PDB file of C-alpha atoms in Angstrom:
ATOM      1  CA  MET A  24      -6.091   0.168 -36.958  1.00 54.00           C
ATOM      2  CA  LYS A  25      -2.833  -1.039 -38.676  1.00 70.00           C
ATOM      3  CA  LEU A  26      -1.004   1.358 -36.502  1.00 77.00           C
ATOM      4  CA  LEU A  27      -2.294  -0.174 -33.376  1.00 87.00           C
ATOM      5  CA  LYS A  28      -1.780  -3.786 -34.726  1.00 88.00           C
ATOM      6  CA  GLN A  29       1.747  -2.718 -35.326  1.00 89.00           C
ATOM      7  CA  LEU A  30       2.325  -1.799 -32.017  1.00 86.00           C
ATOM      8  CA  PHE A  31       1.028  -4.583 -30.304  1.00 88.00           C
ATOM      9  CA  THR A  32       3.302  -6.794 -32.697  1.00 89.00           C
ATOM     10  CA  GLN A  33       6.251  -4.841 -31.406  1.00 89.00           C
ATOM     11  CA  ASN A  34       5.298  -5.362 -27.847  1.00 88.00           C
ATOM     12  CA  ARG A  35       5.277  -9.243 -28.498  1.00 92.00           C
ATOM     13  CA  LEU A  36       8.684  -9.180 -29.896  1.00 94.00           C
ATOM     14  CA  TRP A  37      10.024  -6.764 -27.123  1.00 89.00           C
ATOM     15  CA  ALA A  38       9.053  -9.087 -24.484  1.00 92.00           C
ATOM     16  CA  GLU A  39      10.199 -11.974 -26.318  1.00 93.00           C
ATOM     17  CA  GLN A  40      13.667 -10.577 -26.520  1.00 91.00           C
ATOM     18  CA  ILE A  41      13.654  -9.759 -22.878  1.00 86.00           C
ATOM     19  CA  LYS A  42      12.564 -13.384 -22.051  1.00 91.00           C
ATOM     20  CA  ALA A  43      15.115 -14.684 -24.223  1.00 93.00           C
ATOM     21  CA  GLU A  44      17.620 -12.844 -22.304  1.00 88.00           C
ATOM     22  CA  ASP A  45      16.243 -13.606 -18.911  1.00 88.00           C
ATOM     23  CA  PRO A  46      13.340 -16.278 -18.826  1.00 89.00           C
ATOM     24  CA  LYS A  47      12.352 -15.332 -15.462  1.00 84.00           C
ATOM     25  CA  PHE A  48      12.368 -11.585 -16.015  1.00 85.00           C
ATOM     26  CA  PHE A  49       8.601 -10.620 -15.908  1.00 88.00           C
ATOM     27  CA  GLU A  50       7.918 -13.369 -13.304  1.00 84.00           C
ATOM     28  CA  LYS A  51      10.258 -11.535 -10.990  1.00 80.00           C
ATOM     29  CA  LEU A  52       9.058  -8.171 -12.202  1.00 81.00           C
ATOM     30  CA  ALA A  53       5.421  -9.164 -11.289  1.00 83.00           C
ATOM     31  CA  SER A  54       6.410  -9.978  -7.719  1.00 79.00           C
ATOM     32  CA  GLN A  55       7.565  -6.599  -6.741  1.00 75.00           C
ATOM     33  CA  GLN A  56       9.280  -3.322  -7.810  1.00 80.00           C
ATOM     34  CA  ALA A  57      12.133  -2.075  -6.056  1.00 88.00           C
ATOM     35  CA  PRO A  58      13.486   1.097  -7.965  1.00 94.00           C
ATOM     36  CA  GLU A  59      16.305   3.257  -6.475  1.00 96.00           C
ATOM     37  CA  TYR A  60      15.385   6.195  -8.698  1.00 97.00           C
ATOM     38  CA  LEU A  61      12.345   8.566  -8.846  1.00 98.00           C
ATOM     39  CA  TRP A  62      12.797  10.386 -12.274  1.00 98.00           C
ATOM     40  CA  ILE A  63      10.797  13.486 -12.566  1.00 98.00           C
ATOM     41  CA  GLY A  64      11.293  14.507 -16.227  1.00 98.00           C
ATOM     42  CA  CYS A  65       9.238  16.137 -19.223  1.00 97.00           C
ATOM     43  CA  SER A  66       6.272  14.661 -20.941  1.00 96.00           C
ATOM     44  CA  ASP A  67       8.270  15.452 -24.441  1.00 94.00           C
ATOM     45  CA  SER A  68       8.344  11.997 -26.524  1.00 93.00           C
ATOM     46  CA  ARG A  69      12.087  12.350 -27.264  1.00 92.00           C
ATOM     47  CA  VAL A  70      13.058  11.995 -23.475  1.00 93.00           C
ATOM     48  CA  PRO A  71      12.174   8.300 -22.211  1.00 91.00           C
ATOM     49  CA  ALA A  72      13.712   7.974 -18.765  1.00 93.00           C
ATOM     50  CA  ASN A  73      14.303   4.086 -19.123  1.00 92.00           C
ATOM     51  CA  GLU A  74      15.864   4.126 -22.444  1.00 92.00           C
ATOM     52  CA  LEU A  75      18.377   7.158 -22.048  1.00 92.00           C
ATOM     53  CA  LEU A  76      19.408   5.650 -18.679  1.00 94.00           C
ATOM     54  CA  GLY A  77      20.100   2.113 -19.975  1.00 92.00           C
ATOM     55  CA  LEU A  78      17.734   0.747 -17.448  1.00 90.00           C
ATOM     56  CA  LEU A  79      15.337  -1.860 -17.479  1.00 86.00           C
ATOM     57  CA  PRO A  80      11.761  -1.854 -16.580  1.00 87.00           C
ATOM     58  CA  GLY A  81      11.348  -1.792 -12.499  1.00 89.00           C
ATOM     59  CA  ASP A  82      14.497   0.134 -12.356  1.00 93.00           C
ATOM     60  CA  VAL A  83      13.163   3.399 -12.093  1.00 96.00           C
ATOM     61  CA  PHE A  84      10.125   5.094 -11.063  1.00 96.00           C
ATOM     62  CA  VAL A  85       8.992   7.544 -13.313  1.00 97.00           C
ATOM     63  CA  HIS A  86       6.805  11.043 -13.290  1.00 98.00           C
ATOM     64  CA  ARG A  87       6.373  13.290 -16.028  1.00 97.00           C
ATOM     65  CA  ASN A  88       4.439  16.444 -17.041  1.00 98.00           C
ATOM     66  CA  VAL A  89       4.897  19.302 -19.343  1.00 97.00           C
ATOM     67  CA  ALA A  90       8.280  20.981 -18.642  1.00 98.00           C
ATOM     68  CA  ASN A  91       8.981  18.872 -15.552  1.00 98.00           C
ATOM     69  CA  LEU A  92       7.461  21.037 -12.858  1.00 98.00           C
ATOM     70  CA  VAL A  93       6.946  20.147  -9.444  1.00 98.00           C
ATOM     71  CA  VAL A  94       4.242  22.291  -8.083  1.00 97.00           C
ATOM     72  CA  HIS A  95       2.954  22.426  -4.616  1.00 96.00           C
ATOM     73  CA  THR A  96      -0.366  22.237  -5.387  1.00 96.00           C
ATOM     74  CA  ASP A  97      -0.126  19.335  -8.037  1.00 97.00           C
ATOM     75  CA  PHE A  98      -1.222  16.318  -5.824  1.00 97.00           C
ATOM     76  CA  ASN A  99      -0.482  13.935  -8.843  1.00 98.00           C
ATOM     77  CA  CYS A 100       3.143  14.639  -8.351  1.00 98.00           C
ATOM     78  CA  LEU A 101       3.167  14.834  -4.889  1.00 98.00           C
ATOM     79  CA  SER A 102       1.619  11.646  -4.432  1.00 98.00           C
ATOM     80  CA  VAL A 103       4.151  10.137  -6.827  1.00 98.00           C
ATOM     81  CA  ILE A 104       6.980  11.536  -4.638  1.00 98.00           C
ATOM     82  CA  GLN A 105       5.288  10.431  -1.159  1.00 98.00           C
ATOM     83  CA  TYR A 106       4.907   6.820  -2.700  1.00 98.00           C
ATOM     84  CA  ALA A 107       8.479   6.889  -4.165  1.00 98.00           C
ATOM     85  CA  VAL A 108       9.946   7.893  -0.779  1.00 98.00           C
ATOM     86  CA  GLU A 109       7.899   6.396   2.023  1.00 98.00           C
ATOM     87  CA  VAL A 110       6.988   3.061   0.273  1.00 97.00           C
ATOM     88  CA  LEU A 111       9.405   2.276  -2.358  1.00 96.00           C
ATOM     89  CA  LYS A 112      12.127   3.920  -0.449  1.00 97.00           C
ATOM     90  CA  VAL A 113      13.962   5.143  -3.368  1.00 98.00           C
ATOM     91  CA  LYS A 114      17.380   6.484  -2.745  1.00 98.00           C
ATOM     92  CA  HIS A 115      17.740   9.396  -5.519  1.00 98.00           C
ATOM     93  CA  ILE A 116      15.210  11.521  -6.912  1.00 98.00           C
ATOM     94  CA  ILE A 117      16.325  13.087 -10.246  1.00 98.00           C
ATOM     95  CA  VAL A 118      14.913  16.045 -11.933  1.00 98.00           C
ATOM     96  CA  CYS A 119      15.553  15.918 -15.388  1.00 98.00           C
ATOM     97  CA  GLY A 120      14.679  18.856 -17.600  1.00 98.00           C
ATOM     98  CA  HIS A 121      16.181  19.046 -21.245  1.00 97.00           C
ATOM     99  CA  TYR A 122      17.530  21.630 -23.550  1.00 97.00           C
ATOM    100  CA  HIS A 123      14.913  22.876 -26.209  1.00 96.00           C
ATOM    101  CA  CYS A 124      12.013  22.254 -23.948  1.00 97.00           C
ATOM    102  CA  GLY A 125       9.055  23.574 -25.666  1.00 96.00           C
ATOM    103  CA  GLY A 126       7.041  24.327 -22.473  1.00 97.00           C
ATOM    104  CA  VAL A 127      10.147  26.548 -21.405  1.00 98.00           C
ATOM    105  CA  ILE A 128      10.031  28.280 -24.946  1.00 97.00           C
ATOM    106  CA  ALA A 129       6.448  28.891 -24.900  1.00 97.00           C
ATOM    107  CA  ALA A 130       6.837  30.445 -21.161  1.00 97.00           C
ATOM    108  CA  MET A 131       9.340  32.933 -22.518  1.00 96.00           C
ATOM    109  CA  GLY A 132       6.795  34.399 -25.028  1.00 94.00           C
ATOM    110  CA  ASN A 133       3.579  36.315 -24.702  1.00 94.00           C
ATOM    111  CA  LYS A 134       1.427  33.884 -27.058  1.00 95.00           C
ATOM    112  CA  GLU A 135      -1.788  32.614 -25.531  1.00 95.00           C
ATOM    113  CA  TYR A 136      -2.115  28.643 -25.896  1.00 95.00           C
ATOM    114  CA  GLY A 137      -5.095  28.119 -23.673  1.00 96.00           C
ATOM    115  CA  LEU A 138      -5.465  26.102 -20.475  1.00 96.00           C
ATOM    116  CA  ILE A 139      -1.810  25.038 -20.334  1.00 96.00           C
ATOM    117  CA  ASP A 140      -0.898  28.869 -20.014  1.00 97.00           C
ATOM    118  CA  ASN A 141      -1.837  28.340 -16.219  1.00 97.00           C
ATOM    119  CA  TRP A 142       0.694  25.685 -15.959  1.00 97.00           C
ATOM    120  CA  LEU A 143       3.443  27.396 -17.985  1.00 97.00           C
ATOM    121  CA  ARG A 144       2.800  30.589 -15.466  1.00 97.00           C
ATOM    122  CA  ASN A 145       4.961  28.568 -13.018  1.00 98.00           C
ATOM    123  CA  ILE A 146       7.905  29.035 -15.548  1.00 98.00           C
ATOM    124  CA  LYS A 147       7.167  32.429 -16.203  1.00 98.00           C
ATOM    125  CA  ASP A 148       7.542  33.301 -12.568  1.00 98.00           C
ATOM    126  CA  ILE A 149      11.107  31.569 -12.804  1.00 98.00           C
ATOM    127  CA  HIS A 150      11.764  33.889 -15.911  1.00 97.00           C
ATOM    128  CA  TYR A 151      10.833  37.048 -13.890  1.00 97.00           C
ATOM    129  CA  LYS A 152      12.911  36.086 -11.082  1.00 97.00           C
ATOM    130  CA  TYR A 153      16.063  35.616 -13.105  1.00 97.00           C
ATOM    131  CA  GLN A 154      15.432  38.412 -15.544  1.00 95.00           C
ATOM    132  CA  ALA A 155      18.548  40.227 -14.889  1.00 96.00           C
ATOM    133  CA  GLN A 156      20.616  37.206 -15.606  1.00 95.00           C
ATOM    134  CA  MET A 157      18.471  36.549 -18.750  1.00 94.00           C
ATOM    135  CA  GLU A 158      19.013  39.946 -20.247  1.00 94.00           C
ATOM    136  CA  GLU A 159      22.793  39.604 -20.055  1.00 96.00           C
ATOM    137  CA  ILE A 160      22.603  36.721 -22.772  1.00 96.00           C
ATOM    138  CA  GLU A 161      22.186  37.894 -26.187  1.00 95.00           C
ATOM    139  CA  ASP A 162      21.742  34.711 -27.958  1.00 96.00           C
ATOM    140  CA  GLU A 163      18.244  33.524 -27.820  1.00 95.00           C
ATOM    141  CA  HIS A 164      18.933  29.941 -28.094  1.00 96.00           C
ATOM    142  CA  GLU A 165      21.536  30.303 -25.357  1.00 97.00           C
ATOM    143  CA  ARG A 166      18.862  32.254 -23.143  1.00 97.00           C
ATOM    144  CA  GLN A 167      16.451  29.322 -23.905  1.00 97.00           C
ATOM    145  CA  ASP A 168      18.776  26.677 -22.695  1.00 97.00           C
ATOM    146  CA  TYR A 169      19.948  28.807 -19.703  1.00 98.00           C
ATOM    147  CA  LEU A 170      16.015  28.901 -18.506  1.00 98.00           C
ATOM    148  CA  CYS A 171      15.638  25.099 -18.994  1.00 98.00           C
ATOM    149  CA  GLU A 172      18.803  24.913 -16.556  1.00 98.00           C
ATOM    150  CA  LEU A 173      17.238  27.159 -14.181  1.00 98.00           C
ATOM    151  CA  ASN A 174      13.913  25.561 -14.129  1.00 98.00           C
ATOM    152  CA  VAL A 175      15.663  22.186 -12.871  1.00 98.00           C
ATOM    153  CA  LEU A 176      17.357  24.273 -10.366  1.00 98.00           C
ATOM    154  CA  GLU A 177      13.770  25.638  -9.095  1.00 98.00           C
ATOM    155  CA  GLN A 178      12.237  22.228  -9.260  1.00 98.00           C
ATOM    156  CA  VAL A 179      15.006  20.523  -7.259  1.00 98.00           C
ATOM    157  CA  ALA A 180      14.298  23.145  -4.936  1.00 98.00           C
ATOM    158  CA  ASN A 181      10.693  22.304  -4.755  1.00 98.00           C
ATOM    159  CA  VAL A 182      11.093  18.876  -4.233  1.00 98.00           C
ATOM    160  CA  CYS A 183      13.283  19.635  -1.272  1.00 98.00           C
ATOM    161  CA  TYR A 184      10.676  22.041   0.183  1.00 97.00           C
ATOM    162  CA  THR A 185       8.311  19.326   0.587  1.00 97.00           C
ATOM    163  CA  SER A 186       7.370  18.054   4.007  1.00 96.00           C
ATOM    164  CA  ILE A 187       7.868  14.420   2.368  1.00 97.00           C
ATOM    165  CA  VAL A 188      11.543  14.604   1.690  1.00 98.00           C
ATOM    166  CA  GLN A 189      12.422  16.670   4.777  1.00 97.00           C
ATOM    167  CA  ASN A 190      10.666  14.160   7.007  1.00 97.00           C
ATOM    168  CA  ALA A 191      12.689  11.209   5.177  1.00 97.00           C
ATOM    169  CA  TRP A 192      15.769  13.399   5.741  1.00 97.00           C
ATOM    170  CA  ARG A 193      14.655  13.675   9.673  1.00 96.00           C
ATOM    171  CA  ARG A 194      14.149   9.871   9.952  1.00 96.00           C
ATOM    172  CA  GLY A 195      17.716   9.334   8.548  1.00 96.00           C
ATOM    173  CA  GLN A 196      16.536   7.988   5.352  1.00 97.00           C
ATOM    174  CA  PRO A 197      19.233   8.083   2.661  1.00 97.00           C
ATOM    175  CA  LEU A 198      17.791  10.451   0.188  1.00 98.00           C
ATOM    176  CA  ALA A 199      19.395  12.715  -2.525  1.00 98.00           C
ATOM    177  CA  VAL A 200      17.949  14.991  -4.978  1.00 98.00           C
ATOM    178  CA  HIS A 201      19.615  15.904  -8.290  1.00 98.00           C
ATOM    179  CA  GLY A 202      19.408  18.171 -11.128  1.00 98.00           C
ATOM    180  CA  TRP A 203      20.273  16.928 -14.549  1.00 98.00           C
ATOM    181  CA  ILE A 204      19.525  18.244 -18.082  1.00 98.00           C
ATOM    182  CA  TYR A 205      19.207  16.103 -21.015  1.00 97.00           C
ATOM    183  CA  ASP A 206      20.668  17.496 -24.913  1.00 96.00           C
ATOM    184  CA  VAL A 207      18.119  16.016 -27.366  1.00 93.00           C
ATOM    185  CA  LYS A 208      20.870  17.152 -30.148  1.00 94.00           C
ATOM    186  CA  ASP A 209      23.185  14.059 -28.768  1.00 95.00           C
ATOM    187  CA  GLY A 210      21.442  12.150 -26.662  1.00 94.00           C
ATOM    188  CA  LEU A 211      23.660  12.712 -23.456  1.00 96.00           C
ATOM    189  CA  LEU A 212      22.752  13.799 -19.765  1.00 97.00           C
ATOM    190  CA  ARG A 213      24.473  16.562 -17.950  1.00 97.00           C
ATOM    191  CA  ASP A 214      24.809  16.870 -14.293  1.00 97.00           C
ATOM    192  CA  LEU A 215      23.998  20.569 -13.372  1.00 98.00           C
ATOM    193  CA  ASP A 216      26.057  19.993  -9.957  1.00 96.00           C
ATOM    194  CA  ILE A 217      22.862  20.321  -7.883  1.00 95.00           C
ATOM    195  CA  THR A 218      22.614  17.681  -5.370  1.00 97.00           C
ATOM    196  CA  VAL A 219      20.719  17.988  -1.950  1.00 97.00           C
ATOM    197  CA  ASN A 220      20.696  15.093   0.499  1.00 97.00           C
ATOM    198  CA  ALA A 221      20.262  16.793   3.847  1.00 96.00           C
ATOM    199  CA  LEU A 222      17.646  19.481   5.487  1.00 95.00           C
ATOM    200  CA  GLU A 223      20.667  21.917   6.472  1.00 95.00           C
ATOM    201  CA  GLN A 224      21.349  22.303   2.744  1.00 96.00           C
ATOM    202  CA  ILE A 225      17.887  24.348   2.297  1.00 94.00           C
ATOM    203  CA  PRO A 226      17.162  27.649   3.638  1.00 93.00           C
ATOM    204  CA  GLU A 227      15.795  27.702   7.082  1.00 92.00           C
ATOM    205  CA  VAL A 228      12.314  29.261   5.899  1.00 93.00           C
ATOM    206  CA  TYR A 229      11.478  26.408   3.891  1.00 91.00           C
ATOM    207  CA  ARG A 230      12.370  23.811   6.571  1.00 90.00           C
ATOM    208  CA  SER A 231       9.088  22.480   7.673  1.00 82.00           C
ATOM    209  CA  SER A 232       8.246  21.629  11.305  1.00 74.00           C
ATOM    210  CA  CYS A 233       7.446  18.219  12.706  1.00 63.00           C
ATOM    211  CA  GLN A 234       5.275  20.005  15.419  1.00 57.00           C
ATOM    212  CA  LYS A 235       1.773  20.321  14.242  1.00 55.00           C
ATOM    213  CA  VAL A 236      -0.014  23.698  15.204  1.00 49.00           C
ATOM    214  CA  SER A 237      -3.504  23.186  16.416  1.00 48.00           C
ATOM    215  CA  ALA A 238      -6.261  25.421  14.677  1.00 47.00           C
ATOM    216  CA  LEU A 239      -8.361  25.335  17.689  1.00 46.00           C
ATOM    217  CA  HIS A 240      -5.401  26.761  19.821  1.00 48.00           C
ATOM    218  CA  HIS A 241      -5.120  29.689  17.472  1.00 49.00           C
ATOM    219  CA  SER A 242      -8.928  30.191  17.448  1.00 47.00           C
ATOM    220  CA  LYS A 243      -9.090  30.974  21.392  1.00 43.00           C
TER     221      LYS A 243
END
């Protein structure tokens, strides 16, 4: 219980510090949230979005899961993306991985962990896809870091392949999807030079059509 009491004490001190800097901060925050950024990151406790970006509460909308995956059957993630794009009108979606990611490292091996193995299968697919390039890297840690980067690349693509993002582009809504990676060793973000902000930048096979096909029509 002492630990929990300490957390409440720290919360009060934090709130008092914020109010000392801006007496109306929480009043304004309670009235609305209007972030320009959606952060899709890893659940790793060492990678807190607001803090490493130097932003205050209300500045960034956040979704986190193990190994920062965007899976097309994950309605939690898709719901976050839809709310961020269609309601909050964020201008940037940042997919941020991090080096030495436990989920990525676990996916590189064959050890059984339990339920999470089903989740890590998505990263194993990426590992298999780029197996030739991976085998060219002799150093184990470099291979791990490379797969962390490849994972970000693939998740940026998955964000762009959603009808949510593509419909936003069709509406002319300004929206860019970025791929970044964070190094826990030095606290610095690195831009992987992956930015997509138009439908034309993704392969045609992944572009959704705005025309809905009638199931009844096909049944005749």
